[in-house]
Tab-separated table of C-alpha atoms in Angstrom:
chain	number	residue	atom	x	y	z
A	1	MET	CA	-0.486	16.046	-5.269
A	2	ASP	CA	-3.968	16.078	-3.738
A	3	GLU	CA	-4.469	13.626	-0.873
A	4	ASP	CA	-7.789	12.481	-2.313
A	5	GLU	CA	-6.253	11.328	-5.686
A	6	VAL	CA	-4.317	8.153	-6.603
A	7	ALA	CA	-0.928	9.133	-8.080
A	8	ALA	CA	0.855	7.214	-10.799
A	9	VAL	CA	4.373	6.077	-9.680
A	10	THR	CA	6.575	7.117	-12.641
A	11	THR	CA	9.947	8.500	-11.541
A	12	PRO	CA	13.082	6.565	-10.756
A	13	GLU	CA	13.088	8.213	-7.328
A	14	GLN	CA	9.517	6.940	-6.640
A	15	PHE	CA	10.348	3.454	-7.642
A	16	LYS	CA	13.429	3.512	-5.586
A	17	ALA	CA	11.716	4.734	-2.552
A	18	LEU	CA	9.099	1.917	-2.936
A	19	GLY	CA	11.942	-0.598	-3.030
A	20	HIS	CA	11.988	-1.177	0.837
A	21	PRO	CA	9.049	-2.721	2.712
A	22	MET	CA	9.412	-0.346	5.664
A	23	ARG	CA	8.516	2.563	3.284
A	24	HIS	CA	5.344	0.725	2.351
A	25	ARG	CA	4.548	0.157	5.839
A	26	LEU	CA	5.022	3.923	6.635
A	27	LEU	CA	2.631	4.671	3.790
A	28	PHE	CA	0.110	2.334	5.414
A	29	ALA	CA	0.660	3.955	8.711
A	30	LEU	CA	0.209	7.278	7.312
A	31	GLY	CA	-3.083	6.081	5.734
A	32	GLN	CA	-4.653	6.328	9.147
A	33	GLY	CA	-3.779	10.133	9.400
A	34	GLN	CA	-0.991	12.418	10.050
A	35	ALA	CA	1.849	11.301	12.433
A	36	THR	CA	5.155	12.252	13.928
A	37	ILE	CA	8.478	10.224	13.734
A	38	SER	CA	7.928	9.223	17.238
A	39	GLN	CA	4.403	8.045	16.664
A	40	LEU	CA	5.348	5.957	13.673
A	41	ALA	CA	8.325	4.442	15.415
A	42	ALA	CA	6.214	3.324	18.226
A	43	ALA	CA	3.451	1.952	15.809
A	44	LEU	CA	5.889	0.176	13.614
A	45	GLY	CA	8.166	-1.131	16.327
A	46	SER	CA	11.214	0.631	14.919
A	47	ASN	CA	13.661	3.363	16.193
A	48	LYS	CA	13.230	7.031	15.334
A	49	GLY	CA	16.521	7.122	13.272
A	50	ASN	CA	15.220	4.358	10.971
A	51	ILE	CA	11.799	5.953	10.525
A	52	SER	CA	13.465	9.326	9.875
A	53	HIS	CA	15.649	7.912	7.190
A	54	HIS	CA	12.770	6.323	5.260
A	55	LEU	CA	10.494	9.234	5.712
A	56	LYS	CA	13.317	11.416	4.046
A	57	VAL	CA	13.424	9.011	1.085
A	58	LEU	CA	9.660	9.091	0.724
A	59	ALA	CA	9.580	12.932	1.010
A	60	ALA	CA	12.265	13.304	-1.603
A	61	ALA	CA	10.334	11.099	-3.956
A	62	GLY	CA	7.159	13.240	-3.350
A	63	LEU	CA	5.221	10.370	-1.562
A	64	VAL	CA	4.953	12.131	1.789
A	65	ARG	CA	5.065	15.706	2.813
A	66	PRO	CA	5.129	17.749	6.063
A	67	ALA	CA	1.872	18.330	7.569
A	68	GLY	CA	2.438	20.805	10.510
A	69	THR	CA	4.276	20.751	13.713
A	70	ARG	CA	3.406	20.405	17.435
A	71	HIS	CA	5.394	21.760	20.436
A	72	VAL	CA	6.695	19.312	22.811
A	73	ARG	CA	9.044	19.357	25.867
A	74	GLY	CA	12.336	20.998	24.520
A	75	GLY	CA	11.408	21.144	21.036
A	76	THR	CA	8.991	20.820	18.090
A	77	GLU	CA	7.758	17.610	16.353
A	78	GLN	CA	7.013	17.448	12.697
A	79	TYR	CA	3.905	15.665	11.449
A	80	TYR	CA	3.875	13.748	8.067
A	81	GLN	CA	1.216	12.787	5.780
A	82	ARG	CA	0.765	10.875	2.514
A	83	ALA	CA	1.010	13.135	-0.647
A	84	SER	CA	-1.852	11.202	-2.159
A	85	ARG	CA	-4.537	8.762	-1.057
A	86	GLY	CA	-3.103	5.939	-3.131
A	87	LEU	CA	-0.443	4.909	-5.680
A	88	SER	CA	-0.784	3.099	-8.860
A	89	TYR	CA	2.027	1.249	-10.492
A	90	ASP	CA	2.576	-1.773	-12.726
A	91	ASP	CA	6.064	-2.602	-11.907
A	92	ALA	CA	6.520	-6.240	-10.738
A	93	ALA	CA	9.469	-5.594	-8.295
A	94	THR	CA	7.496	-2.744	-6.592
A	95	THR	CA	4.423	-4.962	-6.449
A	96	GLU	CA	6.595	-7.688	-4.847
A	97	VAL	CA	8.006	-5.340	-2.146
A	98	ALA	CA	4.448	-3.887	-1.502
A	99	PHE	CA	3.091	-7.506	-0.909
A	100	ARG	CA	6.010	-8.270	1.504
A	101	ALA	CA	5.058	-5.174	3.425
A	102	LEU	CA	1.449	-6.087	3.336
A	103	ALA	CA	2.269	-9.640	4.660
A	104	ALA	CA	3.928	-8.064	7.626
A	105	GLU	CA	0.745	-5.998	8.339
A	106	ILE	CA	-1.491	-8.994	7.928
A	107	ALA	CA	0.832	-11.066	10.307
A	108	VAL	CA	0.261	-8.798	13.255
A	109	ALA	CA	-3.502	-7.899	12.343
A	110	GLU	CA	-6.042	-8.297	15.233
A	111	PRO	CA	-8.338	-10.247	15.214
A	112	ASP	CA	-7.214	-12.847	12.561
A	113	PRO	CA	-7.759	-11.439	9.021
A	114	PHE	CA	-10.196	-13.013	6.589
A	115	LEU	CA	-8.144	-14.001	3.383
A	116	VAL	CA	-9.409	-16.035	0.474
A	117	LEU	CA	-7.745	-16.860	-2.765
A	118	ARG	CA	-9.793	-18.466	-5.521
A	119	THR	CA	-9.092	-19.394	-9.092
A	120	LEU	CA	-12.059	-18.436	-11.316
A	121	ARG	CA	-12.780	-19.376	-14.996
A	122	LEU	CA	-14.261	-16.054	-16.510
A	123	THR	CA	-15.125	-14.849	-19.993
A	124	PRO	CA	-13.354	-11.499	-20.862
A	125	GLU	CA	-16.645	-9.886	-20.326
A	126	HIS	CA	-17.298	-11.231	-16.860
A	127	ALA	CA	-13.606	-10.412	-16.034
A	128	SER	CA	-14.153	-6.772	-17.063
A	129	GLN	CA	-17.480	-6.698	-15.145
A	130	LEU	CA	-15.793	-8.035	-12.013
A	131	THR	CA	-12.946	-5.638	-12.326
A	132	ALA	CA	-15.359	-2.693	-12.628
A	133	THR	CA	-17.308	-3.955	-9.525
A	134	LEU	CA	-14.190	-4.289	-7.425
A	135	ARG	CA	-12.942	-0.807	-8.549
A	136	ASP	CA	-16.306	0.553	-7.432
A	137	LEU	CA	-16.184	-1.324	-3.973
A	138	ALA	CA	-12.679	0.144	-3.367
A	139	HIS	CA	-14.090	3.641	-4.088
A	140	GLN	CA	-17.063	3.281	-1.895
A	141	ALA	CA	-14.851	2.149	1.077
A	142	GLU	CA	-14.902	5.268	3.028
A	143	ASP	CA	-13.695	6.186	6.436
A	144	ALA	CA	-16.513	6.131	9.048
A	145	GLY	CA	-15.170	8.673	11.474
A	146	ASP	CA	-13.935	7.114	14.726
A	147	GLN	CA	-14.721	3.604	13.794
A	148	PRO	CA	-11.999	0.975	13.708
A	149	ARG	CA	-9.875	0.950	10.585
A	150	TYR	CA	-9.627	-2.178	8.349
A	151	GLY	CA	-7.398	-3.004	5.411
A	152	LEU	CA	-9.158	-3.927	2.167
A	153	LEU	CA	-7.105	-5.832	-0.546
A	154	LEU	CA	-9.059	-6.422	-3.839
A	155	GLY	CA	-7.481	-7.783	-6.793
A	156	LEU	CA	-8.169	-9.719	-10.070
A	157	TYR	CA	-5.333	-10.999	-12.238
A	158	GLN	CA	-4.806	-13.526	-14.896
A	159	PRO	CA	-1.911	-15.821	-13.914
A	160	ALA	CA	0.709	-16.402	-16.434
A	161	GLN	CA	-0.056	-19.575	-18.521
A	162	PRO	CA	2.327	-22.486	-18.465
A	163	PRO	CA	3.870	-23.238	-21.818
A	164	PRO	CA	2.125	-26.152	-23.787
A	165	PRO	CA	3.793	-29.580	-22.974
A	166	ASP	CA	6.155	-30.814	-25.588
A	167	PRO	CA	4.605	-33.399	-27.836
A	168	ALA	CA	5.495	-37.015	-26.873
A	169	PRO	CA	8.336	-38.425	-28.944
A	170	SER	CA	7.174	-41.006	-31.444
A	171	ALA	CA	8.770	-44.410	-31.308
């Protein structure tokens, strides 16, 4: 996979790998660039054994890959990187786990994050236009070198509609 593309999650191994919030957090962290197990453990407040285990699962699923090494006192550290810029999937369980991982990231964000949830009434044409605009905005969001990184969450969805009420019984 090319690190500039968005990869479709299709295999059972990929869905299984994305079934744990720590693995999503690792993918978020690797979105900032290559990192070693030690660097990831420090950034995510976990131990190296836990990070190593989750990286192995992600690597076996083809979601991360080795990205070189560096020599340190008494050994060599392996760098890892994401295998693609992003992932696409339409699996509800994977989406739920991803949102739990995202909630953990937002909970520790500095300064306080800006979040808004609105309900809109749109025609199908307006929904299509808004989706296209959001897609364009996501693609335009480029890294600006050494500037601080920000997370960007964009979405438009149509909530499930409740069933119509039962007719009132006649007396």
